């Protein structure tokens, strides 16, 4: 009976690969199929349009397949997913940054599809993407559509004026910040919505230093009171104590965020900065925005770490009635033409192209700087286990305590550990 079941499973997989193996190049003449897609990439109209257009293009290739797109937000997406599951009408395909759905076992394993046909789909993508998404048992439960590795951005004009070089380690980084501060510039831009991203850069570097596996972190297996996290908090606090962060940084009691920067023209006064959009809005052309790998801040020579994060992992529900088209649609998202459209037409946040996952898309030097060694997959340090959504809220509470000297790095880490363990 077991052998018979295995044969049936193999036949089912072969049937599924018939449609998606071509990445959506053959039209179907079979029964009507309706898929549902929940998309949380709606913060900008053009991004929402990208997913709607993908659904239309897939229908043009497969006239019998209709994809109904529902828009939501980063904040509400996981609630929407849970509501649909509880109602017995789960979305066939959905976007999410949280590993909760993987942990709950409701997501389809994409590994067999990536490996089918001699690994045709897998070969289209950067190896680093596959490595970052692969679980210890070889499963792949989400697909990235782009890379976001948080490089070091710097103001070329200011650097030339002060004769500064791009730093590669802590000593050089702090020396550049001191020079910027001494010349009347604010060394490093960071504001509320980006403060957790900066922590991610630090934590993944220290995780690599201490040989902590990203997968173990996001599964909630690693104590938050260990050095990989505590040292990251200390480094963040040290940057602030040295005067490298904006004096009105919200964690210090200030209120000036993105709108404030735009209003006061502060963005033009930063040596290192975070948000390319803000700089562009200030009139700084993209060609004046330098980009480099974030410096090695760990003190461990030779350690090279890039944080790789898909802002949205695309997942397929196990409950889908048409896995061949649900997976086929995900692969369709990653093909060269659609990735090219995403990089240069719809996702215009990055200068000269978004860093894509398809190797055939021509990338600019800016985008190429994003591709490096994998330190994380589709989750961030505070996305841990089933309490992931609470970690972001806790960070917003604890960061001011840390920066204002009301709590030590060890005390802040202990609060995160309580949330991880539930004790």
CSV table of C-alpha atoms in Angstrom, one decimal:
chain,number,residue,atom,x,y,z
A,1,UNK,CA,0.0,0.0,0.0
A,2,UNK,CA,2.9,2.4,0.8
A,3,UNK,CA,4.4,1.8,-2.6
A,4,UNK,CA,1.1,2.3,-4.3
A,5,UNK,CA,0.7,5.6,-2.4
A,6,UNK,CA,4.1,6.7,-3.5
A,7,UNK,CA,3.3,5.9,-7.1
A,8,UNK,CA,0.1,8.0,-6.9
A,9,UNK,CA,2.1,10.9,-5.3
A,10,UNK,CA,4.7,10.7,-8.1
A,11,UNK,CA,1.9,10.7,-10.8
A,12,UNK,CA,0.3,13.7,-9.1
A,13,UNK,CA,3.6,15.6,-9.2
A,14,UNK,CA,4.2,14.8,-12.8
A,15,UNK,CA,0.7,16.1,-13.7
A,16,UNK,CA,1.4,19.2,-11.7
A,17,UNK,CA,4.7,19.9,-13.5
A,18,UNK,CA,3.1,19.7,-16.9
A,19,UNK,CA,1.7,23.2,-16.6
A,20,UNK,CA,4.2,25.1,-14.5
A,21,UNK,CA,7.5,23.5,-15.9
A,22,UNK,CA,7.3,25.9,-18.8
A,23,UNK,CA,6.9,28.9,-16.5
A,24,UNK,CA,3.5,29.7,-18.2
A,25,UNK,CA,4.4,29.4,-21.9
A,26,UNK,CA,1.6,26.9,-23.0
A,27,UNK,CA,-2.1,27.7,-23.1
A,28,UNK,CA,-4.6,25.3,-21.5
A,29,UNK,CA,-7.7,23.9,-23.0
A,30,UNK,CA,-9.1,22.3,-19.9
A,31,UNK,CA,-11.6,23.0,-17.1
A,32,UNK,CA,-11.9,26.5,-15.7
A,33,UNK,CA,-9.7,27.2,-12.7
A,34,UNK,CA,-10.0,30.0,-10.2
A,35,UNK,CA,-7.1,31.0,-7.9
A,36,UNK,CA,-7.1,33.6,-5.2
A,37,UNK,CA,-4.0,35.8,-4.4
A,38,UNK,CA,-3.6,37.9,-1.3
A,39,UNK,CA,-1.1,40.7,-2.0
A,40,UNK,CA,0.3,42.9,0.8
A,41,UNK,CA,2.5,45.0,-1.6
A,42,UNK,CA,0.1,47.8,-1.8
A,43,UNK,CA,1.9,50.7,-0.1
A,44,UNK,CA,2.5,52.2,-3.6
A,45,UNK,CA,0.0,52.0,-6.4
A,46,UNK,CA,2.5,50.8,-9.0
A,47,UNK,CA,3.4,47.8,-6.7
A,48,UNK,CA,-0.2,46.8,-6.4
A,49,UNK,CA,-0.6,47.2,-10.2
A,50,UNK,CA,2.4,44.8,-10.7
A,51,UNK,CA,0.6,41.9,-9.1
A,52,UNK,CA,-2.7,42.7,-10.8
A,53,UNK,CA,-1.0,42.8,-14.1
A,54,UNK,CA,0.8,39.5,-13.4
A,55,UNK,CA,-2.7,37.9,-12.8
A,56,UNK,CA,-3.9,39.3,-16.1
A,57,UNK,CA,-0.8,38.1,-18.1
A,58,UNK,CA,-1.1,34.6,-16.6
A,59,UNK,CA,-4.8,34.5,-17.7
A,60,UNK,CA,-3.7,35.5,-21.2
A,61,UNK,CA,-1.4,32.6,-21.3
A,62,UNK,CA,-3.9,30.2,-19.6
A,63,UNK,CA,-7.4,31.4,-20.6
A,64,UNK,CA,-9.0,28.8,-18.4
A,65,UNK,CA,-7.3,30.2,-15.3
A,66,UNK,CA,-8.6,33.3,-13.5
A,67,UNK,CA,-6.7,34.8,-10.6
A,68,UNK,CA,-8.6,37.0,-8.2
A,69,UNK,CA,-6.3,39.5,-6.5
A,70,UNK,CA,-7.1,40.9,-3.0
A,71,UNK,CA,-5.0,43.7,-1.7
A,72,UNK,CA,-4.1,44.2,2.0
A,73,UNK,CA,-1.3,45.8,4.0
A,74,UNK,CA,1.9,44.6,5.6
A,75,UNK,CA,0.1,45.2,9.0
A,76,UNK,CA,-3.0,43.2,8.2
A,77,UNK,CA,-1.8,40.4,5.9
A,78,UNK,CA,-1.4,37.8,8.6
A,79,UNK,CA,-4.7,38.5,10.1
A,80,UNK,CA,-6.3,38.2,6.7
A,81,UNK,CA,-4.6,34.9,6.1
A,82,UNK,CA,-5.7,33.5,9.4
A,83,UNK,CA,-9.3,34.7,8.9
A,84,UNK,CA,-9.4,33.0,5.5
A,85,UNK,CA,-8.0,29.7,6.9
A,86,UNK,CA,-10.5,29.7,9.8
A,87,UNK,CA,-13.3,30.3,7.3
A,88,UNK,CA,-12.3,27.3,5.3
A,89,UNK,CA,-11.5,29.5,2.2
A,90,UNK,CA,-7.7,29.9,2.4
A,91,UNK,CA,-6.0,31.9,-0.3
A,92,UNK,CA,-4.3,29.8,-2.9
A,93,UNK,CA,-1.3,32.1,-3.0
A,94,UNK,CA,-0.3,34.8,-0.5
A,95,UNK,CA,2.6,37.1,0.5
A,96,UNK,CA,3.9,37.2,4.0
A,97,UNK,CA,7.2,38.0,5.8
A,98,UNK,CA,6.3,35.7,8.7
A,99,UNK,CA,7.3,32.1,9.2
A,100,UNK,CA,4.2,31.4,11.2
A,101,UNK,CA,2.5,29.8,8.2
A,102,UNK,CA,5.4,27.5,7.6
A,103,UNK,CA,5.4,26.5,11.3
A,104,UNK,CA,1.7,25.8,11.2
A,105,UNK,CA,2.2,23.4,8.3
A,106,UNK,CA,-0.3,25.1,5.9
A,107,UNK,CA,2.2,26.0,3.2
A,108,UNK,CA,3.1,23.8,0.2
A,109,UNK,CA,6.7,22.6,-0.2
A,110,UNK,CA,8.1,24.1,-3.4
A,111,UNK,CA,11.3,22.1,-3.5
A,112,UNK,CA,10.0,19.3,-5.8
A,113,UNK,CA,8.9,21.9,-8.3
A,114,UNK,CA,12.3,23.6,-8.2
A,115,UNK,CA,14.1,20.3,-8.7
A,116,UNK,CA,11.7,18.9,-11.4
A,117,UNK,CA,12.8,18.8,-15.1
A,118,UNK,CA,16.5,18.7,-14.1
A,119,UNK,CA,16.1,21.7,-11.8
A,120,UNK,CA,15.0,24.0,-14.6
A,121,UNK,CA,13.2,26.5,-12.3
A,122,UNK,CA,16.0,26.4,-9.8
A,123,UNK,CA,18.6,27.1,-12.4
A,124,UNK,CA,16.8,30.4,-13.4
A,125,UNK,CA,17.4,31.8,-9.9
A,126,UNK,CA,20.4,33.0,-8.0
A,127,UNK,CA,21.9,30.2,-5.8
A,128,UNK,CA,22.0,32.6,-2.8
A,129,UNK,CA,18.2,32.9,-3.0
A,130,UNK,CA,17.7,29.1,-3.0
A,131,UNK,CA,20.2,28.7,-0.2
A,132,UNK,CA,18.5,31.3,1.9
A,133,UNK,CA,15.0,29.8,1.5
A,134,UNK,CA,16.0,26.2,2.0
A,135,UNK,CA,15.1,24.6,5.4
A,136,UNK,CA,17.5,22.1,7.0
A,137,UNK,CA,15.4,19.2,5.7
A,138,UNK,CA,15.6,20.5,2.1
A,139,UNK,CA,12.1,22.0,2.0
A,140,UNK,CA,11.4,25.4,0.4
A,141,UNK,CA,8.2,27.0,1.6
A,142,UNK,CA,8.4,30.5,0.2
A,143,UNK,CA,9.7,32.1,-2.9
A,144,UNK,CA,11.4,35.5,-3.0
A,145,UNK,CA,10.6,37.9,-5.7
A,146,UNK,CA,13.5,40.3,-5.0
A,147,UNK,CA,16.4,40.9,-2.7
A,148,UNK,CA,16.8,43.5,-0.1
A,149,UNK,CA,20.2,43.3,1.5
A,150,UNK,CA,20.5,46.7,3.1
A,151,UNK,CA,23.9,48.0,1.8
A,152,UNK,CA,25.7,51.1,3.1
A,153,UNK,CA,24.5,54.2,1.3
A,154,UNK,CA,26.6,57.3,1.4
A,155,UNK,CA,26.6,60.9,0.1
A,156,UNK,CA,29.2,61.0,-2.7
A,157,UNK,CA,29.5,64.8,-2.7
A,158,UNK,CA,30.1,65.0,1.1
A,159,UNK,CA,32.6,62.2,0.9
A,160,UNK,CA,34.6,63.9,-1.8
A,161,UNK,CA,34.5,67.2,0.0
A,162,UNK,CA,35.9,65.6,3.2
A,163,UNK,CA,38.2,63.2,1.3
A,164,UNK,CA,36.6,60.2,3.0
A,165,UNK,CA,36.9,56.6,1.9
A,166,UNK,CA,34.1,54.0,2.1
A,167,UNK,CA,34.6,52.0,5.4
A,168,UNK,CA,35.0,48.3,5.5
A,169,UNK,CA,35.3,47.7,9.2
A,170,UNK,CA,34.3,49.3,12.5
A,171,UNK,CA,37.4,51.5,12.9
A,172,UNK,CA,37.0,53.0,9.4
A,173,UNK,CA,33.3,53.3,9.9
A,174,UNK,CA,33.6,55.2,13.2
A,175,UNK,CA,36.5,57.3,11.8
A,176,UNK,CA,34.3,58.4,8.9
A,177,UNK,CA,31.4,59.2,11.3
A,178,UNK,CA,33.7,61.3,13.5
A,179,UNK,CA,34.9,63.2,10.4
A,180,UNK,CA,31.3,63.8,9.3
A,181,UNK,CA,30.3,64.9,12.8
A,182,UNK,CA,33.3,67.3,13.1
A,183,UNK,CA,32.4,68.9,9.8
A,184,UNK,CA,28.9,69.6,10.9
A,185,UNK,CA,27.1,66.8,9.2
A,186,UNK,CA,24.9,64.1,10.8
A,187,UNK,CA,26.8,60.9,10.3
A,188,UNK,CA,24.0,58.4,9.9
A,189,UNK,CA,20.3,58.7,9.0
A,190,UNK,CA,17.9,56.5,10.8
A,191,UNK,CA,14.3,57.0,11.7
A,192,UNK,CA,11.4,55.0,13.2
A,193,UNK,CA,10.4,52.7,10.4
A,194,UNK,CA,14.0,51.9,9.6
A,195,UNK,CA,15.4,51.4,13.0
A,196,UNK,CA,14.6,47.7,13.1
A,197,UNK,CA,16.3,47.2,9.7
A,198,UNK,CA,19.5,48.6,11.1
A,199,UNK,CA,19.3,46.2,14.0
A,200,UNK,CA,18.9,43.4,11.5
A,201,UNK,CA,22.2,44.3,9.8
A,202,UNK,CA,23.9,44.2,13.2
A,203,UNK,CA,22.3,41.0,14.4
A,204,UNK,CA,23.0,38.9,11.3
A,205,UNK,CA,26.6,40.0,11.4
A,206,UNK,CA,27.0,39.0,15.0
A,207,UNK,CA,25.1,35.8,14.4
A,208,UNK,CA,27.7,34.9,11.7
A,209,UNK,CA,30.5,35.7,14.1
A,210,UNK,CA,29.1,33.4,16.8
A,211,UNK,CA,28.1,30.7,14.3
A,212,UNK,CA,24.4,31.1,15.0
A,213,UNK,CA,22.2,29.8,12.2
A,214,UNK,CA,19.5,32.1,10.9
A,215,UNK,CA,17.1,29.2,10.6
A,216,UNK,CA,17.5,28.4,14.3
A,217,UNK,CA,16.9,32.1,15.2
A,218,UNK,CA,13.6,32.3,13.2
A,219,UNK,CA,12.5,29.0,14.6
A,220,UNK,CA,12.8,30.4,18.1
A,221,UNK,CA,15.6,28.0,19.1
A,222,UNK,CA,18.3,30.5,20.0
A,223,UNK,CA,18.2,32.5,23.3
A,224,UNK,CA,17.9,36.2,22.7
A,225,UNK,CA,20.2,36.8,25.7
A,226,UNK,CA,23.1,35.2,23.9
A,227,UNK,CA,26.0,37.4,22.6
A,228,UNK,CA,24.8,37.5,19.0
A,229,UNK,CA,21.8,39.7,20.0
A,230,UNK,CA,23.3,41.5,23.1
A,231,UNK,CA,26.4,42.6,21.1
A,232,UNK,CA,24.1,44.0,18.4
A,233,UNK,CA,22.2,46.1,20.9
A,234,UNK,CA,25.4,47.3,22.4
A,235,UNK,CA,26.7,48.4,19.0
A,236,UNK,CA,23.5,50.2,18.3
A,237,UNK,CA,23.7,52.0,21.6
A,238,UNK,CA,27.4,52.8,21.0
A,239,UNK,CA,26.6,54.5,17.7
A,240,UNK,CA,24.0,56.7,19.5
A,241,UNK,CA,26.3,57.5,22.4
A,242,UNK,CA,29.0,58.6,20.0
A,243,UNK,CA,26.6,61.1,18.4
A,244,UNK,CA,26.4,59.4,15.1
A,245,UNK,CA,22.6,59.2,15.0
A,246,UNK,CA,20.3,62.2,14.5
A,247,UNK,CA,19.8,64.2,17.7
A,248,UNK,CA,16.1,64.2,17.0
A,249,UNK,CA,16.0,60.4,16.4
A,250,UNK,CA,12.6,59.3,17.6
A,251,UNK,CA,14.0,56.9,20.2
A,252,UNK,CA,15.6,59.9,21.9
A,253,UNK,CA,12.3,61.6,22.3
A,254,UNK,CA,12.3,63.4,19.0
A,255,UNK,CA,9.4,63.2,16.5
A,256,UNK,CA,11.1,64.0,13.3
A,257,UNK,CA,10.6,61.1,10.8
A,258,UNK,CA,10.4,60.8,7.0
A,259,UNK,CA,8.1,63.8,6.7
A,260,UNK,CA,10.2,65.9,9.0
A,261,UNK,CA,13.4,65.1,7.0
A,262,UNK,CA,11.6,66.2,3.8
A,263,UNK,CA,10.3,69.4,5.4
A,264,UNK,CA,13.5,70.5,7.0
A,265,UNK,CA,15.8,69.3,4.2
A,266,UNK,CA,17.8,67.4,6.7
A,267,UNK,CA,18.3,64.5,4.3
A,268,UNK,CA,21.0,66.5,2.5
A,269,UNK,CA,23.0,66.7,5.7
A,270,UNK,CA,23.6,63.0,6.2
A,271,UNK,CA,26.9,61.3,5.3
A,272,UNK,CA,25.5,57.8,5.5
A,273,UNK,CA,21.8,57.4,5.0
A,274,UNK,CA,19.1,54.8,4.8
A,275,UNK,CA,16.3,55.7,2.5
A,276,UNK,CA,17.1,56.4,-1.2
A,277,UNK,CA,13.6,57.7,-1.7
A,278,UNK,CA,14.0,60.5,0.8
A,279,UNK,CA,17.3,61.5,-0.7
A,280,UNK,CA,15.8,61.5,-4.2
A,281,UNK,CA,12.9,63.6,-2.9
A,282,UNK,CA,15.4,66.1,-1.6
A,283,UNK,CA,16.8,66.7,-5.1
A,284,UNK,CA,19.8,64.5,-4.8
A,285,UNK,CA,20.2,62.6,-8.1
A,286,UNK,CA,20.7,58.8,-7.8
A,287,UNK,CA,24.2,59.1,-9.3
A,288,UNK,CA,25.2,61.1,-6.2
A,289,UNK,CA,24.1,58.2,-4.0
A,290,UNK,CA,27.0,55.9,-3.3
A,291,UNK,CA,26.5,52.2,-2.4
A,292,UNK,CA,28.7,49.6,-0.8
A,293,UNK,CA,28.5,46.5,1.3
A,294,UNK,CA,27.8,47.4,5.0
A,295,UNK,CA,31.1,47.3,6.9
A,296,UNK,CA,32.2,44.4,9.0
A,297,UNK,CA,31.4,45.6,12.5
A,298,UNK,CA,32.1,42.3,14.4
A,299,UNK,CA,35.9,42.6,14.8
A,300,UNK,CA,36.3,39.2,13.2
A,301,UNK,CA,38.6,39.6,10.2
A,302,UNK,CA,37.5,38.2,6.9
A,303,UNK,CA,33.8,37.9,7.9
A,304,UNK,CA,31.6,38.9,5.0
A,305,UNK,CA,27.9,39.0,5.7
A,306,UNK,CA,25.1,40.4,3.7
A,307,UNK,CA,21.6,40.4,5.1
A,308,UNK,CA,19.3,38.9,2.5
A,309,UNK,CA,15.6,39.5,3.0
A,310,UNK,CA,12.6,39.1,0.7
A,311,UNK,CA,10.2,41.8,1.9
A,312,UNK,CA,7.5,39.5,0.9
A,313,UNK,CA,7.9,35.7,0.6
A,314,UNK,CA,5.3,34.3,-1.8
A,315,UNK,CA,3.7,31.1,-0.4
A,316,UNK,CA,1.3,28.5,-1.8
A,317,UNK,CA,-1.4,27.0,0.4
A,318,UNK,CA,-1.4,23.3,0.9
A,319,UNK,CA,-5.2,23.4,0.5
A,320,UNK,CA,-5.1,24.8,-3.1
A,321,UNK,CA,-7.2,22.7,-5.4
A,322,UNK,CA,-4.9,23.5,-8.3
A,323,UNK,CA,-1.3,23.3,-7.1
A,324,UNK,CA,-0.1,23.0,-10.7
A,325,UNK,CA,-1.4,26.5,-11.5
A,326,UNK,CA,-0.8,28.0,-8.0
A,327,UNK,CA,2.9,27.0,-8.2
A,328,UNK,CA,2.9,27.8,-11.9
A,329,UNK,CA,1.8,31.3,-11.1
A,330,UNK,CA,4.6,31.7,-8.5
A,331,UNK,CA,7.2,30.6,-11.1
A,332,UNK,CA,5.6,32.9,-13.6
A,333,UNK,CA,6.4,35.8,-11.2
A,334,UNK,CA,10.1,34.9,-11.2
A,335,UNK,CA,10.6,34.6,-15.0
A,336,UNK,CA,12.9,37.0,-16.8
A,337,UNK,CA,10.2,39.2,-18.4
A,338,UNK,CA,8.2,39.7,-15.2
A,339,UNK,CA,11.3,40.2,-13.1
A,340,UNK,CA,12.6,42.8,-15.6
A,341,UNK,CA,9.3,44.6,-15.4
A,342,UNK,CA,9.4,44.6,-11.6
A,343,UNK,CA,13.0,45.9,-11.5
A,344,UNK,CA,12.7,48.7,-14.0
A,345,UNK,CA,9.0,49.5,-14.3
A,346,UNK,CA,6.9,48.9,-11.2
A,347,UNK,CA,9.3,48.8,-8.3
A,348,UNK,CA,11.2,52.0,-8.9
A,349,UNK,CA,12.5,52.5,-5.4
A,350,UNK,CA,16.0,51.6,-6.2
A,351,UNK,CA,18.2,53.5,-8.7
A,352,UNK,CA,18.7,51.7,-12.0
A,353,UNK,CA,16.8,48.5,-11.1
A,354,UNK,CA,15.5,46.5,-8.2
A,355,UNK,CA,17.7,43.6,-7.2
A,356,UNK,CA,15.9,40.6,-8.7
A,357,UNK,CA,16.1,36.9,-8.1
A,358,UNK,CA,16.3,35.8,-11.8
A,359,UNK,CA,19.8,35.6,-13.1
A,360,UNK,CA,18.8,36.6,-16.7
A,361,UNK,CA,17.8,40.1,-15.7
A,362,UNK,CA,20.6,42.6,-16.3
A,363,UNK,CA,21.4,44.3,-13.0
A,364,UNK,CA,23.0,47.7,-12.4
A,365,UNK,CA,26.1,48.0,-10.2
A,366,UNK,CA,23.8,49.2,-7.5
A,367,UNK,CA,21.6,46.1,-7.7
A,368,UNK,CA,24.6,43.8,-8.1
A,369,UNK,CA,26.0,45.0,-4.7
A,370,UNK,CA,23.1,43.3,-3.0
A,371,UNK,CA,24.1,39.8,-4.1
A,372,UNK,CA,26.3,38.1,-1.6
A,373,UNK,CA,26.7,35.4,1.1
A,374,UNK,CA,23.4,34.4,2.8
A,375,UNK,CA,22.9,35.3,6.4
A,376,UNK,CA,19.1,35.0,6.5
A,377,UNK,CA,16.1,33.8,4.6
A,378,UNK,CA,12.6,35.3,4.6
A,379,UNK,CA,12.5,36.4,8.2
A,380,UNK,CA,14.2,39.0,10.4
A,381,UNK,CA,15.6,38.5,13.9
A,382,UNK,CA,12.5,39.6,15.7
A,383,UNK,CA,10.3,37.3,13.5
A,384,UNK,CA,10.7,34.4,15.8
A,385,UNK,CA,8.4,31.4,16.0
A,386,UNK,CA,4.7,31.9,16.7
A,387,UNK,CA,5.2,35.2,18.5
A,388,UNK,CA,6.8,36.9,15.6
A,389,UNK,CA,4.3,39.7,15.2
A,390,UNK,CA,4.8,40.8,18.8
A,391,UNK,CA,8.6,41.2,18.4
A,392,UNK,CA,8.2,44.4,16.3
A,393,UNK,CA,6.0,46.0,18.9
A,394,UNK,CA,8.4,45.1,21.7
A,395,UNK,CA,11.3,46.6,19.7
A,396,UNK,CA,9.4,49.9,19.4
A,397,UNK,CA,9.0,49.9,23.2
A,398,UNK,CA,12.5,48.8,24.1
A,399,UNK,CA,14.6,50.9,21.7
A,400,UNK,CA,13.9,54.2,23.5
A,401,UNK,CA,14.7,52.5,26.8
A,402,UNK,CA,18.1,51.4,25.4
A,403,UNK,CA,18.9,54.7,23.7
A,404,UNK,CA,18.0,56.9,26.6
A,405,UNK,CA,20.0,54.8,29.0
A,406,UNK,CA,17.0,53.5,31.0
A,407,UNK,CA,17.8,49.9,30.2
A,408,UNK,CA,21.0,48.0,29.4
A,409,UNK,CA,21.5,45.9,26.4
A,410,UNK,CA,21.3,42.8,28.6
A,411,UNK,CA,18.0,44.0,30.1
A,412,UNK,CA,16.5,44.7,26.7
A,413,UNK,CA,17.6,41.3,25.5
A,414,UNK,CA,16.0,39.7,28.6
A,415,UNK,CA,12.6,41.3,27.6
A,416,UNK,CA,13.0,39.7,24.1
A,417,UNK,CA,13.8,36.4,25.7
A,418,UNK,CA,10.7,36.5,27.8
A,419,UNK,CA,8.7,36.9,24.7
A,420,UNK,CA,10.5,34.0,23.0
A,421,UNK,CA,10.0,31.6,25.8
A,422,UNK,CA,6.6,32.9,27.0
A,423,UNK,CA,7.9,33.0,30.6
